[in-house]
């Protein structure tokens, strides 16, 4: 367990920090830093998305360069 000294103008105290809490706090901080970019990616996906309702028989698939692209007929 890690010991941290917290200094204040009024008093000085020693507080023990659980290493699991420190690890959790580090994970939360990393998540905060990537949150903005993740939300921007989600927003971009919804902007470029073009949803359609089609019959399965109207869908063909084009396979090119290890990528599969659906092709909608009529």
PDB file of N, CA, C and O in Angstrom:
ATOM      1  N   UNK A   1       0.846  -1.169   0.000  1.00  0.00           N
ATOM      2  CA  UNK A   1       0.000   0.000   0.000  1.00  0.00           C
ATOM      3  C   UNK A   1       0.896   1.238   0.000  1.00  0.00           C
ATOM      4  O   UNK A   1       1.887   1.296   0.699  1.00  0.00           O
ATOM      5  N   UNK A   2       0.534   2.225  -0.777  1.00  0.00           N
ATOM      6  CA  UNK A   2       1.317   3.439  -0.931  1.00  0.00           C
ATOM      7  C   UNK A   2       0.863   4.489   0.082  1.00  0.00           C
ATOM      8  O   UNK A   2      -0.311   4.606   0.376  1.00  0.00           O
ATOM      9  N   UNK A   3       1.803   5.232   0.632  1.00  0.00           N
ATOM     10  CA  UNK A   3       1.471   6.283   1.592  1.00  0.00           C
ATOM     11  C   UNK A   3       1.715   7.632   0.948  1.00  0.00           C
ATOM     12  O   UNK A   3       2.748   7.857   0.323  1.00  0.00           O
ATOM     13  N   UNK A   4       0.737   8.513   1.094  1.00  0.00           N
ATOM     14  CA  UNK A   4       0.824   9.841   0.513  1.00  0.00           C
ATOM     15  C   UNK A   4       0.665  10.862   1.622  1.00  0.00           C
ATOM     16  O   UNK A   4      -0.178  10.720   2.498  1.00  0.00           O
ATOM     17  N   UNK A   5       1.467  11.912   1.583  1.00  0.00           N
ATOM     18  CA  UNK A   5       1.336  12.989   2.553  1.00  0.00           C
ATOM     19  C   UNK A   5       0.583  14.134   1.894  1.00  0.00           C
ATOM     20  O   UNK A   5       0.971  14.622   0.833  1.00  0.00           O
ATOM     21  N   UNK A   6      -0.512  14.519   2.497  1.00  0.00           N
ATOM     22  CA  UNK A   6      -1.320  15.625   2.001  1.00  0.00           C
ATOM     23  C   UNK A   6      -1.019  16.836   2.871  1.00  0.00           C
ATOM     24  O   UNK A   6      -1.199  16.794   4.084  1.00  0.00           O
ATOM     25  N   UNK A   7      -0.542  17.901   2.233  1.00  0.00           N
ATOM     26  CA  UNK A   7      -0.185  19.089   2.992  1.00  0.00           C
ATOM     27  C   UNK A   7      -1.247  20.167   2.793  1.00  0.00           C
ATOM     28  O   UNK A   7      -1.747  20.364   1.713  1.00  0.00           O
ATOM     29  N   UNK A   8      -1.536  20.843   3.863  1.00  0.00           N
ATOM     30  CA  UNK A   8      -2.497  21.934   3.856  1.00  0.00           C
ATOM     31  C   UNK A   8      -1.946  23.021   4.757  1.00  0.00           C
ATOM     32  O   UNK A   8      -1.094  22.774   5.611  1.00  0.00           O
ATOM     33  N   UNK A   9      -2.434  24.224   4.593  1.00  0.00           N
ATOM     34  CA  UNK A   9      -1.973  25.309   5.450  1.00  0.00           C
ATOM     35  C   UNK A   9      -2.441  25.102   6.888  1.00  0.00           C
ATOM     36  O   UNK A   9      -1.814  25.594   7.815  1.00  0.00           O
ATOM     37  N   UNK A  10      -3.516  24.358   7.072  1.00  0.00           N
ATOM     38  CA  UNK A  10      -4.075  24.151   8.408  1.00  0.00           C
ATOM     39  C   UNK A  10      -3.470  22.950   9.122  1.00  0.00           C
ATOM     40  O   UNK A  10      -3.246  22.984  10.318  1.00  0.00           O
ATOM     41  N   UNK A  11      -3.226  21.861   8.376  1.00  0.00           N
ATOM     42  CA  UNK A  11      -2.715  20.655   9.014  1.00  0.00           C
ATOM     43  C   UNK A  11      -2.013  19.774   7.986  1.00  0.00           C
ATOM     44  O   UNK A  11      -2.142  19.967   6.794  1.00  0.00           O
ATOM     45  N   UNK A  12      -1.289  18.822   8.480  1.00  0.00           N
ATOM     46  CA  UNK A  12      -0.615  17.843   7.626  1.00  0.00           C
ATOM     47  C   UNK A  12      -1.108  16.470   8.054  1.00  0.00           C
ATOM     48  O   UNK A  12      -1.172  16.169   9.236  1.00  0.00           O
ATOM     49  N   UNK A  13      -1.457  15.633   7.075  1.00  0.00           N
ATOM     50  CA  UNK A  13      -1.984  14.313   7.400  1.00  0.00           C
ATOM     51  C   UNK A  13      -1.388  13.281   6.449  1.00  0.00           C
ATOM     52  O   UNK A  13      -0.947  13.603   5.363  1.00  0.00           O
ATOM     53  N   UNK A  14      -1.368  12.049   6.859  1.00  0.00           N
ATOM     54  CA  UNK A  14      -0.896  10.947   6.036  1.00  0.00           C
ATOM     55  C   UNK A  14      -2.099  10.082   5.690  1.00  0.00           C
ATOM     56  O   UNK A  14      -2.896   9.751   6.556  1.00  0.00           O
ATOM     57  N   UNK A  15      -2.202   9.746   4.385  1.00  0.00           N
ATOM     58  CA  UNK A  15      -3.351   8.971   3.934  1.00  0.00           C
ATOM     59  C   UNK A  15      -2.830   7.792   3.115  1.00  0.00           C
ATOM     60  O   UNK A  15      -1.972   7.958   2.254  1.00  0.00           O
ATOM     61  N   UNK A  16      -3.345   6.604   3.374  1.00  0.00           N
ATOM     62  CA  UNK A  16      -2.958   5.406   2.631  1.00  0.00           C
ATOM     63  C   UNK A  16      -3.844   5.282   1.405  1.00  0.00           C
ATOM     64  O   UNK A  16      -5.051   5.449   1.485  1.00  0.00           O
ATOM     65  N   UNK A  17      -3.215   4.989   0.241  1.00  0.00           N
ATOM     66  CA  UNK A  17      -3.955   4.820  -1.011  1.00  0.00           C
ATOM     67  C   UNK A  17      -3.863   3.355  -1.426  1.00  0.00           C
ATOM     68  O   UNK A  17      -2.780   2.793  -1.522  1.00  0.00           O
ATOM     69  N   UNK A  18      -5.002   2.772  -1.666  1.00  0.00           N
ATOM     70  CA  UNK A  18      -5.077   1.391  -2.135  1.00  0.00           C
ATOM     71  C   UNK A  18      -4.559   1.354  -3.579  1.00  0.00           C
ATOM     72  O   UNK A  18      -4.988   2.143  -4.410  1.00  0.00           O
ATOM     73  N   UNK A  19      -3.630   0.455  -3.913  1.00  0.00           N
ATOM     74  CA  UNK A  19      -3.107   0.398  -5.287  1.00  0.00           C
ATOM     75  C   UNK A  19      -4.187   0.108  -6.323  1.00  0.00           C
ATOM     76  O   UNK A  19      -4.093   0.538  -7.460  1.00  0.00           O
ATOM     77  N   UNK A  20      -5.238  -0.591  -5.907  1.00  0.00           N
ATOM     78  CA  UNK A  20      -6.348  -0.852  -6.830  1.00  0.00           C
ATOM     79  C   UNK A  20      -7.068   0.436  -7.175  1.00  0.00           C
ATOM     80  O   UNK A  20      -7.476   0.644  -8.313  1.00  0.00           O
ATOM     81  N   UNK A  21      -7.200   1.327  -6.184  1.00  0.00           N
ATOM     82  CA  UNK A  21      -7.833   2.627  -6.425  1.00  0.00           C
ATOM     83  C   UNK A  21      -6.979   3.467  -7.364  1.00  0.00           C
ATOM     84  O   UNK A  21      -7.493   4.115  -8.277  1.00  0.00           O
ATOM     85  N   UNK A  22      -5.669   3.436  -7.169  1.00  0.00           N
ATOM     86  CA  UNK A  22      -4.763   4.187  -8.042  1.00  0.00           C
ATOM     87  C   UNK A  22      -4.859   3.673  -9.476  1.00  0.00           C
ATOM     88  O   UNK A  22      -4.896   4.459 -10.427  1.00  0.00           O
ATOM     89  N   UNK A  23      -4.930   2.354  -9.642  1.00  0.00           N
ATOM     90  CA  UNK A  23      -5.041   1.765 -10.981  1.00  0.00           C
ATOM     91  C   UNK A  23      -6.362   2.155 -11.628  1.00  0.00           C
ATOM     92  O   UNK A  23      -6.408   2.526 -12.807  1.00  0.00           O
ATOM     93  N   UNK A  24      -7.442   2.095 -10.860  1.00  0.00           N
ATOM     94  CA  UNK A  24      -8.755   2.487 -11.372  1.00  0.00           C
ATOM     95  C   UNK A  24      -8.758   3.952 -11.793  1.00  0.00           C
ATOM     96  O   UNK A  24      -9.270   4.306 -12.851  1.00  0.00           O
ATOM     97  N   UNK A  25      -8.166   4.812 -10.971  1.00  0.00           N
ATOM     98  CA  UNK A  25      -8.102   6.231 -11.315  1.00  0.00           C
ATOM     99  C   UNK A  25      -7.304   6.457 -12.599  1.00  0.00           C
ATOM    100  O   UNK A  25      -7.659   7.308 -13.415  1.00  0.00           O
ATOM    101  N   UNK A  26      -6.239   5.703 -12.802  1.00  0.00           N
ATOM    102  CA  UNK A  26      -5.450   5.821 -14.031  1.00  0.00           C
ATOM    103  C   UNK A  26      -6.269   5.400 -15.246  1.00  0.00           C
ATOM    104  O   UNK A  26      -6.222   6.047 -16.297  1.00  0.00           O
ATOM    105  N   UNK A  27      -7.039   4.331 -15.115  1.00  0.00           N
ATOM    106  CA  UNK A  27      -7.903   3.870 -16.209  1.00  0.00           C
ATOM    107  C   UNK A  27      -8.948   4.927 -16.539  1.00  0.00           C
ATOM    108  O   UNK A  27      -9.217   5.225 -17.706  1.00  0.00           O
ATOM    109  N   UNK A  28      -9.538   5.525 -15.521  1.00  0.00           N
ATOM    110  CA  UNK A  28     -10.545   6.570 -15.726  1.00  0.00           C
ATOM    111  C   UNK A  28      -9.944   7.771 -16.450  1.00  0.00           C
ATOM    112  O   UNK A  28     -10.539   8.321 -17.372  1.00  0.00           O
ATOM    113  N   UNK A  29      -8.746   8.175 -16.066  1.00  0.00           N
ATOM    114  CA  UNK A  29      -8.090   9.317 -16.711  1.00  0.00           C
ATOM    115  C   UNK A  29      -7.791   9.029 -18.179  1.00  0.00           C
ATOM    116  O   UNK A  29      -7.967   9.888 -19.030  1.00  0.00           O
ATOM    117  N   UNK A  30      -7.333   7.809 -18.482  1.00  0.00           N
ATOM    118  CA  UNK A  30      -7.088   7.449 -19.888  1.00  0.00           C
ATOM    119  C   UNK A  30      -8.390   7.487 -20.670  1.00  0.00           C
ATOM    120  O   UNK A  30      -8.422   7.912 -21.821  1.00  0.00           O
ATOM    121  N   UNK A  31      -9.469   7.028 -20.057  1.00  0.00           N
ATOM    122  CA  UNK A  31     -10.779   7.048 -20.713  1.00  0.00           C
ATOM    123  C   UNK A  31     -11.247   8.459 -20.991  1.00  0.00           C
ATOM    124  O   UNK A  31     -11.799   8.747 -22.050  1.00  0.00           O
ATOM    125  N   UNK A  32     -11.016   9.354 -20.059  1.00  0.00           N
ATOM    126  CA  UNK A  32     -11.406  10.750 -20.260  1.00  0.00           C
ATOM    127  C   UNK A  32     -10.682  11.360 -21.450  1.00  0.00           C
ATOM    128  O   UNK A  32     -11.261  12.109 -22.222  1.00  0.00           O
ATOM    129  N   UNK A  33      -9.401  11.032 -21.598  1.00  0.00           N
ATOM    130  CA  UNK A  33      -8.627  11.620 -22.686  1.00  0.00           C
ATOM    131  C   UNK A  33      -9.081  11.102 -24.047  1.00  0.00           C
ATOM    132  O   UNK A  33      -8.975  11.809 -25.043  1.00  0.00           O
ATOM    133  N   UNK A  34      -9.590   9.878 -24.121  1.00  0.00           N
ATOM    134  CA  UNK A  34     -10.029   9.340 -25.414  1.00  0.00           C
ATOM    135  C   UNK A  34     -11.522   9.544 -25.668  1.00  0.00           C
ATOM    136  O   UNK A  34     -11.998   9.261 -26.760  1.00  0.00           O
ATOM    137  N   UNK A  35     -12.245  10.045 -24.695  1.00  0.00           N
ATOM    138  CA  UNK A  35     -13.690  10.207 -24.831  1.00  0.00           C
ATOM    139  C   UNK A  35     -14.056  11.126 -25.985  1.00  0.00           C
ATOM    140  O   UNK A  35     -14.924  10.807 -26.796  1.00  0.00           O
ATOM    141  N   UNK A  36     -13.391  12.269 -26.102  1.00  0.00           N
ATOM    142  CA  UNK A  36     -13.722  13.229 -27.151  1.00  0.00           C
ATOM    143  C   UNK A  36     -13.534  12.618 -28.532  1.00  0.00           C
ATOM    144  O   UNK A  36     -14.421  12.725 -29.386  1.00  0.00           O
ATOM    145  N   UNK A  37     -12.408  11.966 -28.765  1.00  0.00           N
ATOM    146  CA  UNK A  37     -12.168  11.387 -30.090  1.00  0.00           C
ATOM    147  C   UNK A  37     -13.156  10.257 -30.382  1.00  0.00           C
ATOM    148  O   UNK A  37     -13.610  10.108 -31.520  1.00  0.00           O
ATOM    149  N   UNK A  38     -13.513   9.482 -29.380  1.00  0.00           N
ATOM    150  CA  UNK A  38     -14.481   8.406 -29.572  1.00  0.00           C
ATOM    151  C   UNK A  38     -15.840   8.964 -29.952  1.00  0.00           C
ATOM    152  O   UNK A  38     -16.490   8.469 -30.884  1.00  0.00           O
ATOM    153  N   UNK A  39     -16.289  10.011 -29.271  1.00  0.00           N
ATOM    154  CA  UNK A  39     -17.573  10.624 -29.600  1.00  0.00           C
ATOM    155  C   UNK A  39     -17.561  11.244 -30.997  1.00  0.00           C
ATOM    156  O   UNK A  39     -18.556  11.177 -31.721  1.00  0.00           O
ATOM    157  N   UNK A  40     -16.436  11.822 -31.402  1.00  0.00           N
ATOM    158  CA  UNK A  40     -16.327  12.375 -32.751  1.00  0.00           C
ATOM    159  C   UNK A  40     -16.411  11.272 -33.806  1.00  0.00           C
ATOM    160  O   UNK A  40     -17.042  11.452 -34.849  1.00  0.00           O
ATOM    161  N   UNK A  41     -15.797  10.122 -33.546  1.00  0.00           N
ATOM    162  CA  UNK A  41     -15.886   8.992 -34.474  1.00  0.00           C
ATOM    163  C   UNK A  41     -17.318   8.492 -34.601  1.00  0.00           C
ATOM    164  O   UNK A  41     -17.782   8.188 -35.703  1.00  0.00           O
ATOM    165  N   UNK A  42     -18.028   8.406 -33.492  1.00  0.00           N
ATOM    166  CA  UNK A  42     -19.430   7.971 -33.517  1.00  0.00           C
ATOM    167  C   UNK A  42     -20.271   8.968 -34.303  1.00  0.00           C
ATOM    168  O   UNK A  42     -21.102   8.584 -35.130  1.00  0.00           O
ATOM    169  N   UNK A  43     -20.063  10.254 -34.068  1.00  0.00           N
ATOM    170  CA  UNK A  43     -20.808  11.288 -34.781  1.00  0.00           C
ATOM    171  C   UNK A  43     -20.540  11.206 -36.284  1.00  0.00           C
ATOM    172  O   UNK A  43     -21.463  11.282 -37.095  1.00  0.00           O
ATOM    173  N   UNK A  44     -19.278  11.004 -36.667  1.00  0.00           N
ATOM    174  CA  UNK A  44     -18.922  10.885 -38.082  1.00  0.00           C
ATOM    175  C   UNK A  44     -19.618   9.684 -38.714  1.00  0.00           C
ATOM    176  O   UNK A  44     -20.132   9.770 -39.841  1.00  0.00           O
ATOM    177  N   UNK A  45     -19.657   8.564 -38.002  1.00  0.00           N
ATOM    178  CA  UNK A  45     -20.312   7.361 -38.518  1.00  0.00           C
ATOM    179  C   UNK A  45     -21.782   7.627 -38.813  1.00  0.00           C
ATOM    180  O   UNK A  45     -22.306   7.212 -39.843  1.00  0.00           O
ATOM    181  N   UNK A  46     -22.470   8.328 -37.941  1.00  0.00           N
ATOM    182  CA  UNK A  46     -23.884   8.604 -38.160  1.00  0.00           C
ATOM    183  C   UNK A  46     -24.104   9.614 -39.278  1.00  0.00           C
ATOM    184  O   UNK A  46     -25.130   9.591 -39.950  1.00  0.00           O
ATOM    185  N   UNK A  47     -23.133  10.483 -39.528  1.00  0.00           N
ATOM    186  CA  UNK A  47     -23.242  11.445 -40.627  1.00  0.00           C
ATOM    187  C   UNK A  47     -23.107  10.728 -41.969  1.00  0.00           C
ATOM    188  O   UNK A  47     -23.862  11.014 -42.909  1.00  0.00           O
ATOM    189  N   UNK A  48     -22.156   9.793 -42.080  1.00  0.00           N
ATOM    190  CA  UNK A  48     -21.920   9.135 -43.365  1.00  0.00           C
ATOM    191  C   UNK A  48     -22.822   7.922 -43.594  1.00  0.00           C
ATOM    192  O   UNK A  48     -22.930   7.442 -44.717  1.00  0.00           O
ATOM    193  N   UNK A  49     -23.474   7.448 -42.567  1.00  0.00           N
ATOM    194  CA  UNK A  49     -24.311   6.247 -42.683  1.00  0.00           C
ATOM    195  C   UNK A  49     -25.509   6.515 -43.593  1.00  0.00           C
ATOM    196  O   UNK A  49     -26.122   7.565 -43.549  1.00  0.00           O
ATOM    197  N   UNK A  50     -25.847   5.519 -44.383  1.00  0.00           N
ATOM    198  CA  UNK A  50     -27.007   5.601 -45.266  1.00  0.00           C
ATOM    199  C   UNK A  50     -27.795   4.307 -45.105  1.00  0.00           C
ATOM    200  O   UNK A  50     -27.512   3.310 -45.775  1.00  0.00           O
ATOM    201  N   UNK A  51     -28.735   4.294 -44.177  1.00  0.00           N
ATOM    202  CA  UNK A  51     -29.507   3.091 -43.901  1.00  0.00           C
ATOM    203  C   UNK A  51     -30.598   2.903 -44.953  1.00  0.00           C
ATOM    204  O   UNK A  51     -31.204   3.870 -45.412  1.00  0.00           O
ATOM    205  N   UNK A  52     -30.838   1.652 -45.311  1.00  0.00           N
ATOM    206  CA  UNK A  52     -31.875   1.320 -46.294  1.00  0.00           C
ATOM    207  C   UNK A  52     -32.581   0.042 -45.852  1.00  0.00           C
ATOM    208  O   UNK A  52     -31.980  -0.795 -45.187  1.00  0.00           O
ATOM    209  N   UNK A  53     -33.808  -0.082 -46.266  1.00  0.00           N
ATOM    210  CA  UNK A  53     -34.536  -1.333 -46.070  1.00  0.00           C
ATOM    211  C   UNK A  53     -34.714  -1.945 -47.455  1.00  0.00           C
ATOM    212  O   UNK A  53     -35.369  -1.361 -48.317  1.00  0.00           O
ATOM    213  N   UNK A  54     -34.077  -3.092 -47.679  1.00  0.00           N
ATOM    214  CA  UNK A  54     -34.145  -3.749 -48.989  1.00  0.00           C
ATOM    215  C   UNK A  54     -34.381  -5.241 -48.795  1.00  0.00           C
ATOM    216  O   UNK A  54     -34.086  -5.800 -47.741  1.00  0.00           O
ATOM    217  N   UNK A  55     -34.896  -5.848 -49.847  1.00  0.00           N
ATOM    218  CA  UNK A  55     -35.067  -7.299 -49.812  1.00  0.00           C
ATOM    219  C   UNK A  55     -33.687  -7.963 -49.905  1.00  0.00           C
ATOM    220  O   UNK A  55     -32.820  -7.486 -50.630  1.00  0.00           O
ATOM    221  N   UNK A  56     -33.498  -9.050 -49.201  1.00  0.00           N
ATOM    222  CA  UNK A  56     -32.201  -9.744 -49.272  1.00  0.00           C
ATOM    223  C   UNK A  56     -31.818 -10.144 -50.699  1.00  0.00           C
ATOM    224  O   UNK A  56     -30.646 -10.148 -51.045  1.00  0.00           O
ATOM    225  N   UNK A  57     -32.796 -10.435 -51.535  1.00  0.00           N
ATOM    226  CA  UNK A  57     -32.492 -10.840 -52.912  1.00  0.00           C
ATOM    227  C   UNK A  57     -31.995  -9.667 -53.752  1.00  0.00           C
ATOM    228  O   UNK A  57     -31.465  -9.866 -54.845  1.00  0.00           O
ATOM    229  N   UNK A  58     -32.137  -8.433 -53.280  1.00  0.00           N
ATOM    230  CA  UNK A  58     -31.672  -7.258 -54.014  1.00  0.00           C
ATOM    231  C   UNK A  58     -30.237  -6.882 -53.655  1.00  0.00           C
ATOM    232  O   UNK A  58     -29.704  -5.909 -54.167  1.00  0.00           O
ATOM    233  N   UNK A  59     -29.610  -7.662 -52.789  1.00  0.00           N
ATOM    234  CA  UNK A  59     -28.257  -7.344 -52.340  1.00  0.00           C
ATOM    235  C   UNK A  59     -27.256  -8.305 -52.969  1.00  0.00           C
ATOM    236  O   UNK A  59     -27.400  -9.525 -52.891  1.00  0.00           O
ATOM    237  N   UNK A  60     -26.251  -7.728 -53.606  1.00  0.00           N
ATOM    238  CA  UNK A  60     -25.095  -8.486 -54.081  1.00  0.00           C
ATOM    239  C   UNK A  60     -23.897  -8.008 -53.267  1.00  0.00           C
ATOM    240  O   UNK A  60     -23.942  -6.943 -52.647  1.00  0.00           O
ATOM    241  N   UNK A  61     -22.824  -8.765 -53.312  1.00  0.00           N
ATOM    242  CA  UNK A  61     -21.627  -8.380 -52.574  1.00  0.00           C
ATOM    243  C   UNK A  61     -20.434  -8.367 -53.512  1.00  0.00           C
ATOM    244  O   UNK A  61     -20.216  -9.310 -54.257  1.00  0.00           O
ATOM    245  N   UNK A  62     -19.688  -7.288 -53.474  1.00  0.00           N
ATOM    246  CA  UNK A  62     -18.479  -7.133 -54.261  1.00  0.00           C
ATOM    247  C   UNK A  62     -17.292  -7.346 -53.321  1.00  0.00           C
ATOM    248  O   UNK A  62     -17.170  -6.664 -52.308  1.00  0.00           O
ATOM    249  N   UNK A  63     -16.449  -8.325 -53.658  1.00  0.00           N
ATOM    250  CA  UNK A  63     -15.266  -8.606 -52.850  1.00  0.00           C
ATOM    251  C   UNK A  63     -14.051  -8.130 -53.632  1.00  0.00           C
ATOM    252  O   UNK A  63     -13.805  -8.576 -54.747  1.00  0.00           O
ATOM    253  N   UNK A  64     -13.335  -7.185 -53.047  1.00  0.00           N
ATOM    254  CA  UNK A  64     -12.188  -6.608 -53.732  1.00  0.00           C
ATOM    255  C   UNK A  64     -11.143  -6.201 -52.698  1.00  0.00           C
ATOM    256  O   UNK A  64     -11.461  -5.509 -51.722  1.00  0.00           O
ATOM    257  N   UNK A  65      -9.915  -6.607 -52.889  1.00  0.00           N
ATOM    258  CA  UNK A  65      -8.818  -6.271 -51.977  1.00  0.00           C
ATOM    259  C   UNK A  65      -9.133  -6.646 -50.527  1.00  0.00           C
ATOM    260  O   UNK A  65      -8.926  -5.861 -49.614  1.00  0.00           O
ATOM    261  N   UNK A  66      -9.674  -7.829 -50.330  1.00  0.00           N
ATOM    262  CA  UNK A  66     -10.015  -8.342 -48.994  1.00  0.00           C
ATOM    263  C   UNK A  66     -11.081  -7.489 -48.293  1.00  0.00           C
ATOM    264  O   UNK A  66     -11.178  -7.503 -47.067  1.00  0.00           O
ATOM    265  N   UNK A  67     -11.861  -6.754 -49.044  1.00  0.00           N
ATOM    266  CA  UNK A  67     -12.957  -5.956 -48.477  1.00  0.00           C
ATOM    267  C   UNK A  67     -14.260  -6.394 -49.120  1.00  0.00           C
ATOM    268  O   UNK A  67     -14.294  -6.706 -50.308  1.00  0.00           O
ATOM    269  N   UNK A  68     -15.314  -6.414 -48.328  1.00  0.00           N
ATOM    270  CA  UNK A  68     -16.631  -6.795 -48.826  1.00  0.00           C
ATOM    271  C   UNK A  68     -17.500  -5.546 -48.847  1.00  0.00           C
ATOM    272  O   UNK A  68     -17.656  -4.858 -47.837  1.00  0.00           O
ATOM    273  N   UNK A  69     -18.070  -5.274 -50.036  1.00  0.00           N
ATOM    274  CA  UNK A  69     -18.927  -4.101 -50.169  1.00  0.00           C
ATOM    275  C   UNK A  69     -20.295  -4.559 -50.682  1.00  0.00           C
ATOM    276  O   UNK A  69     -20.389  -5.211 -51.705  1.00  0.00           O
ATOM    277  N   UNK A  70     -21.351  -4.203 -49.952  1.00  0.00           N
ATOM    278  CA  UNK A  70     -22.682  -4.578 -50.458  1.00  0.00           C
ATOM    279  C   UNK A  70     -23.064  -3.707 -51.651  1.00  0.00           C
ATOM    280  O   UNK A  70     -22.739  -2.517 -51.697  1.00  0.00           O
ATOM    281  N   UNK A  71     -23.724  -4.318 -52.618  1.00  0.00           N
ATOM    282  CA  UNK A  71     -24.199  -3.613 -53.804  1.00  0.00           C
ATOM    283  C   UNK A  71     -25.698  -3.830 -53.866  1.00  0.00           C
ATOM    284  O   UNK A  71     -26.163  -4.965 -53.931  1.00  0.00           O
ATOM    285  N   UNK A  72     -26.457  -2.740 -53.872  1.00  0.00           N
ATOM    286  CA  UNK A  72     -27.922  -2.811 -53.892  1.00  0.00           C
ATOM    287  C   UNK A  72     -28.395  -2.673 -55.333  1.00  0.00           C
ATOM    288  O   UNK A  72     -28.065  -1.718 -56.023  1.00  0.00           O
ATOM    289  N   UNK A  73     -29.175  -3.648 -55.781  1.00  0.00           N
ATOM    290  CA  UNK A  73     -29.759  -3.613 -57.139  1.00  0.00           C
ATOM    291  C   UNK A  73     -31.174  -3.088 -57.070  1.00  0.00           C
ATOM    292  O   UNK A  73     -31.909  -3.364 -56.146  1.00  0.00           O
ATOM    293  N   UNK A  74     -31.553  -2.319 -58.048  1.00  0.00           N
ATOM    294  CA  UNK A  74     -32.911  -1.779 -58.208  1.00  0.00           C
ATOM    295  C   UNK A  74     -33.586  -1.488 -56.889  1.00  0.00           C
ATOM    296  O   UNK A  74     -34.612  -1.952 -56.533  1.00  0.00           O
TER     297      UNK A  74
END
